[in-house]
mmCIF file of C-alpha atoms in Angstrom:
data_model
loop_
_atom_site.group_PDB
_atom_site.id
_atom_site.type_symbol
_atom_site.label_atom_id
_atom_site.label_comp_id
_atom_site.label_asym_id
_atom_site.label_seq_id
_atom_site.Cartn_x
_atom_site.Cartn_y
_atom_site.Cartn_z
ATOM 1 C CA MET A 1 28.917 107.918 101.764
ATOM 2 C CA GLY A 2 31.993 108.297 103.938
ATOM 3 C CA PRO A 3 34.009 111.462 104.577
ATOM 4 C CA ILE A 4 35.990 113.154 101.810
ATOM 5 C CA THR A 5 39.562 111.890 102.047
ATOM 6 C CA VAL A 6 42.260 114.567 101.892
ATOM 7 C CA MET A 7 46.039 114.592 101.452
ATOM 8 C CA THR A 8 48.148 117.684 102.154
ATOM 9 C CA ALA A 9 51.490 118.491 100.536
ATOM 10 C CA ASP A 10 53.524 121.305 102.079
ATOM 11 C CA ASP A 11 57.128 121.575 103.277
ATOM 12 C CA HIS A 12 56.140 123.627 106.345
ATOM 13 C CA PRO A 13 55.081 121.375 109.285
ATOM 14 C CA VAL A 14 53.255 124.206 111.059
ATOM 15 C CA PHE A 15 51.039 124.853 108.037
ATOM 16 C CA ARG A 16 50.308 121.122 107.690
ATOM 17 C CA GLN A 17 49.316 121.054 111.363
ATOM 18 C CA GLY A 18 46.976 123.985 110.762
ATOM 19 C CA ILE A 19 45.269 122.212 107.870
ATOM 20 C CA ALA A 20 44.996 119.027 109.945
ATOM 21 C CA SER A 21 43.254 121.024 112.683
ATOM 22 C CA VAL A 22 40.786 122.516 110.190
ATOM 23 C CA LEU A 23 39.952 119.095 108.730
ATOM 24 C CA ALA A 24 39.597 117.515 112.185
ATOM 25 C CA SER A 25 36.919 120.079 113.034
ATOM 26 C CA ASP A 26 34.587 118.817 110.277
ATOM 27 C CA ALA A 27 33.330 115.212 110.235
ATOM 28 C CA GLY A 28 32.824 115.469 106.481
ATOM 29 C CA PHE A 29 36.593 115.248 105.889
ATOM 30 C CA LYS A 30 39.313 112.760 106.772
ATOM 31 C CA LEU A 31 43.036 113.527 106.536
ATOM 32 C CA VAL A 32 44.722 110.397 105.184
ATOM 33 C CA ALA A 33 48.273 111.581 104.433
ATOM 34 C CA GLU A 34 50.725 114.473 104.773
ATOM 35 C CA ALA A 35 53.518 114.961 102.232
ATOM 36 C CA ALA A 36 56.535 117.166 102.929
ATOM 37 C CA GLY A 37 57.409 117.705 99.253
ATOM 38 C CA GLY A 38 56.331 117.212 95.676
ATOM 39 C CA ARG A 39 57.968 113.821 95.152
ATOM 40 C CA ASP A 40 56.545 112.559 98.430
ATOM 41 C CA ALA A 41 53.100 113.774 97.317
ATOM 42 C CA ILE A 42 53.301 111.808 94.066
ATOM 43 C CA ALA A 43 54.300 108.605 95.870
ATOM 44 C CA LEU A 44 51.559 108.976 98.496
ATOM 45 C CA TYR A 45 48.928 109.749 95.876
ATOM 46 C CA ARG A 46 49.839 106.605 93.931
ATOM 47 C CA SER A 47 49.410 104.585 97.118
ATOM 48 C CA LEU A 48 46.257 106.165 98.553
ATOM 49 C CA GLN A 49 44.474 108.060 95.745
ATOM 50 C CA PRO A 50 42.606 110.428 98.102
ATOM 51 C CA ASP A 51 39.542 112.383 96.979
ATOM 52 C CA ILE A 52 41.273 115.779 97.336
ATOM 53 C CA VAL A 53 44.896 116.946 97.414
ATOM 54 C CA LEU A 54 45.836 120.302 98.964
ATOM 55 C CA MET A 55 49.093 121.067 97.150
ATOM 56 C CA ASP A 56 51.521 123.873 98.027
ATOM 57 C CA ILE A 57 53.165 125.504 95.000
ATOM 58 C CA GLN A 58 56.564 126.348 96.526
ATOM 59 C CA MET A 59 58.349 123.181 97.681
ATOM 60 C CA PRO A 60 62.104 122.542 97.561
ATOM 61 C CA ASP A 61 62.388 119.147 95.873
ATOM 62 C CA LEU A 62 59.619 119.423 93.271
ATOM 63 C CA ASP A 63 57.182 122.320 93.096
ATOM 64 C CA GLY A 64 53.456 121.806 93.398
ATOM 65 C CA VAL A 65 52.703 122.689 89.792
ATOM 66 C CA GLU A 66 55.049 119.969 88.493
ATOM 67 C CA ALA A 67 53.729 117.464 91.033
ATOM 68 C CA THR A 68 50.177 118.308 89.950
ATOM 69 C CA HIS A 69 51.111 117.800 86.299
ATOM 70 C CA ILE A 70 52.618 114.366 87.008
ATOM 71 C CA ILE A 71 49.693 113.187 89.133
ATOM 72 C CA ARG A 72 47.111 114.392 86.629
ATOM 73 C CA ASN A 73 48.933 112.666 83.780
ATOM 74 C CA GLU A 74 48.700 109.361 85.620
ATOM 75 C CA TYR A 75 45.284 109.948 87.199
ATOM 76 C CA PRO A 76 43.181 112.257 84.958
ATOM 77 C CA HIS A 77 40.367 112.459 87.504
ATOM 78 C CA ALA A 78 42.593 113.533 90.422
ATOM 79 C CA ALA A 79 41.182 116.584 92.230
ATOM 80 C CA ILE A 80 44.005 118.902 93.273
ATOM 81 C CA VAL A 81 43.639 122.255 95.007
ATOM 82 C CA VAL A 82 46.760 124.382 94.704
ATOM 83 C CA LEU A 83 47.667 126.443 97.778
ATOM 84 C CA THR A 84 49.957 129.446 97.622
ATOM 85 C CA THR A 85 50.793 132.751 99.281
ATOM 86 C CA TYR A 86 51.067 134.411 95.844
ATOM 87 C CA GLU A 87 48.349 136.269 94.008
ATOM 88 C CA GLY A 88 50.351 136.188 90.766
ATOM 89 C CA ASP A 89 48.384 135.634 87.584
ATOM 90 C CA ALA A 90 51.150 133.563 85.996
ATOM 91 C CA LEU A 91 50.908 131.083 88.850
ATOM 92 C CA VAL A 92 47.162 130.809 88.304
ATOM 93 C CA MET A 93 47.724 129.947 84.664
ATOM 94 C CA ARG A 94 50.510 127.455 85.446
ATOM 95 C CA ALA A 95 48.351 125.670 88.002
ATOM 96 C CA ILE A 96 45.323 125.535 85.719
ATOM 97 C CA LYS A 97 47.380 124.274 82.775
ATOM 98 C CA ALA A 98 48.880 121.593 85.022
ATOM 99 C CA GLY A 99 45.371 120.345 85.771
ATOM 100 C CA ALA A 100 44.534 121.890 89.137
ATOM 101 C CA SER A 101 40.821 121.870 89.934
ATOM 102 C CA GLY A 102 41.083 124.762 92.351
ATOM 103 C CA TYR A 103 43.370 127.517 93.564
ATOM 104 C CA LEU A 104 43.355 128.910 97.086
ATOM 105 C CA LEU A 105 45.451 131.505 98.863
ATOM 106 C CA LYS A 106 46.948 130.223 102.108
ATOM 107 C CA ASN A 107 45.246 132.986 104.068
ATOM 108 C CA ALA A 108 41.814 131.759 102.966
ATOM 109 C CA ALA A 109 39.264 131.483 105.764
ATOM 110 C CA ARG A 110 38.522 128.032 107.202
ATOM 111 C CA ARG A 111 34.989 128.031 105.771
ATOM 112 C CA GLU A 112 36.185 129.016 102.299
ATOM 113 C CA MET A 113 38.701 126.188 102.288
ATOM 114 C CA LEU A 114 36.160 123.561 103.337
ATOM 115 C CA ASP A 115 33.495 124.861 100.941
ATOM 116 C CA THR A 116 36.013 124.847 98.100
ATOM 117 C CA MET A 117 36.965 121.229 98.749
ATOM 118 C CA ARG A 118 33.312 120.198 98.861
ATOM 119 C CA ALA A 119 32.599 121.998 95.578
ATOM 120 C CA ILE A 120 35.591 120.426 93.846
ATOM 121 C CA HIS A 121 34.676 116.985 95.163
ATOM 122 C CA GLY A 122 31.299 117.599 93.539
ATOM 123 C CA GLY A 123 32.922 118.223 90.166
ATOM 124 C CA GLN A 124 33.250 122.007 90.206
ATOM 125 C CA ARG A 125 36.346 124.200 89.779
ATOM 126 C CA HIS A 126 37.386 127.113 91.972
ATOM 127 C CA VAL A 127 39.585 130.121 91.264
ATOM 128 C CA PRO A 128 39.113 133.228 93.469
ATOM 129 C CA PRO A 129 37.482 136.125 91.548
ATOM 130 C CA LEU A 130 40.414 138.480 92.193
ATOM 131 C CA LEU A 131 42.793 136.010 90.561
ATOM 132 C CA VAL A 132 40.465 135.570 87.589
ATOM 133 C CA GLN A 133 40.471 139.336 87.149
ATOM 134 C CA ALA A 134 44.267 139.424 87.311
ATOM 135 C CA VAL A 135 44.496 136.901 84.493
ATOM 136 C CA ALA A 136 41.856 138.701 82.441
ATOM 137 C CA ARG A 137 43.799 141.956 82.620
ATOM 138 C CA GLN A 138 46.793 140.439 80.847
ATOM 139 C CA LEU A 139 46.569 140.754 77.085
ATOM 140 C CA PRO A 140 48.127 137.942 74.986
ATOM 141 C CA GLY A 141 50.651 140.344 73.470
ATOM 142 C CA GLU A 142 52.082 141.113 76.934
ATOM 143 C CA ALA A 143 53.171 137.544 77.675
ATOM 144 C CA LEU A 144 56.900 136.954 77.986
ATOM 145 C CA THR A 145 58.540 134.527 75.586
ATOM 146 C CA PRO A 146 60.336 131.466 77.042
ATOM 147 C CA ARG A 147 63.689 133.090 76.215
ATOM 148 C CA GLU A 148 62.688 136.331 77.977
ATOM 149 C CA VAL A 149 61.730 134.301 81.060
ATOM 150 C CA GLN A 150 65.138 132.608 80.946
ATOM 151 C CA VAL A 151 66.887 135.985 80.800
ATOM 152 C CA LEU A 152 64.782 137.279 83.688
ATOM 153 C CA GLU A 153 65.451 134.200 85.835
ATOM 154 C CA LEU A 154 69.194 134.641 85.396
ATOM 155 C CA ALA A 155 68.923 138.371 86.095
ATOM 156 C CA ALA A 156 67.089 137.489 89.321
ATOM 157 C CA LEU A 157 70.147 135.439 90.303
ATOM 158 C CA GLY A 158 72.265 138.599 89.970
ATOM 159 C CA LYS A 159 73.982 137.726 86.689
ATOM 160 C CA SER A 160 75.152 140.480 84.343
ATOM 161 C CA ASN A 161 74.110 140.645 80.687
ATOM 162 C CA ARG A 162 77.492 139.214 79.706
ATOM 163 C CA LEU A 163 77.147 136.221 82.049
ATOM 164 C CA ILE A 164 73.551 135.653 80.955
ATOM 165 C CA GLY A 165 74.704 135.616 77.355
ATOM 166 C CA ARG A 166 77.426 133.081 78.115
ATOM 167 C CA GLN A 167 75.041 130.759 79.945
ATOM 168 C CA LEU A 168 72.398 130.946 77.217
ATOM 169 C CA CYS A 169 74.995 130.841 74.401
ATOM 170 C CA ILE A 170 73.767 134.107 72.882
ATOM 171 C CA ALA A 171 75.431 137.469 72.302
ATOM 172 C CA GLU A 172 75.446 140.098 75.031
ATOM 173 C CA GLU A 173 73.687 142.491 72.644
ATOM 174 C CA THR A 174 70.919 139.907 72.180
ATOM 175 C CA VAL A 175 70.506 139.718 75.944
ATOM 176 C CA LYS A 176 70.122 143.505 76.046
ATOM 177 C CA VAL A 177 67.388 143.310 73.396
ATOM 178 C CA HIS A 178 65.520 140.637 75.389
ATOM 179 C CA MET A 179 65.890 142.699 78.541
ATOM 180 C CA LYS A 180 64.554 145.814 76.824
ATOM 181 C CA ASN A 181 61.561 143.904 75.429
ATOM 182 C CA LEU A 182 60.630 142.188 78.683
ATOM 183 C CA MET A 183 60.911 145.455 80.641
ATOM 184 C CA ALA A 184 58.533 147.072 78.159
ATOM 185 C CA LYS A 185 56.051 144.199 78.519
ATOM 186 C CA LEU A 186 56.205 144.356 82.314
ATOM 187 C CA GLN A 187 56.194 148.172 82.285
ATOM 188 C CA ALA A 188 59.313 148.082 84.467
ATOM 189 C CA ASN A 189 61.682 150.999 85.036
ATOM 190 C CA ASP A 190 64.817 148.839 85.195
ATOM 191 C CA ARG A 191 65.926 145.208 85.482
ATOM 192 C CA THR A 192 65.516 145.135 89.275
ATOM 193 C CA HIS A 193 61.981 146.468 88.928
ATOM 194 C CA ALA A 194 61.311 143.820 86.258
ATOM 195 C CA VAL A 195 62.465 141.040 88.597
ATOM 196 C CA LEU A 196 60.250 142.344 91.422
ATOM 197 C CA ILE A 197 57.217 142.546 89.125
ATOM 198 C CA ALA A 198 57.871 139.040 87.797
ATOM 199 C CA LEU A 199 58.148 137.669 91.337
ATOM 200 C CA GLY A 200 54.925 139.389 92.352
ATOM 201 C CA ARG A 201 53.049 138.063 89.329
ATOM 202 C CA GLY A 202 54.463 134.571 89.716
ATOM 203 C CA ILE A 203 56.289 134.585 86.359
ATOM 204 C CA ILE A 204 59.420 133.457 88.209
ATOM 205 C CA GLY A 205 59.667 131.887 91.647
ATOM 206 C CA VAL A 206 61.372 133.109 94.803
ATOM 207 C CA ARG A 207 63.776 130.157 94.648
ATOM 208 C CA THR A 208 64.087 130.659 90.915
ATOM 209 C CA ARG A 209 66.443 128.536 88.854
ATOM 210 C CA PRO A 210 67.016 129.072 85.133
ATOM 211 C CA ARG A 211 65.015 126.774 82.886
ATOM 212 C CA PRO A 212 66.936 124.515 80.485
ATOM 213 C CA VAL A 213 68.624 126.400 77.657
ATOM 214 C CA LEU A 214 66.520 126.547 74.511
ATOM 215 C CA SER A 215 67.935 124.948 71.406
#
């Protein structure tokens, strides 16, 4: 058997160079492509179909979770390891639901990264224990509704309750109710605290944009 073929997808050239250096140090792996964004990753995967994809979550054109979802829909057996700097439980769930086979923090040690790729190539899954615990701590009743996430995303962009209401075509009082409910679920002291908690847990992204308005 030949080396495990790997494709990286990350919009930071320095990080891609670091991964390339790690892979070059082990004859069991071969770097076959580097994508600078989600759309690029999809196109390269269709062309090369590598054994493993190391996919960054935060990319400007198309995030890694969406790219993973698209690739897995077309290639159900694709093995994708999601890389991120976040330890947020919501990101873990998004990545797993999108079909990721593994989840690694970007500060993972070289050996952990290589061992993870070998395990996933062998048919296993990998999610760090601390992230599993973070997910397990969240009770179903504490999950935000899609509308609450919308309200929070717009609040993160600095919009007032009145402007949020206008954009979502709902009353300002309804926005206040959503805000009160989501703050209670997140155990936040105020809306700013709620945004910070949501960012830390990965419920909304750093470059957050409001999701399409619900009908």
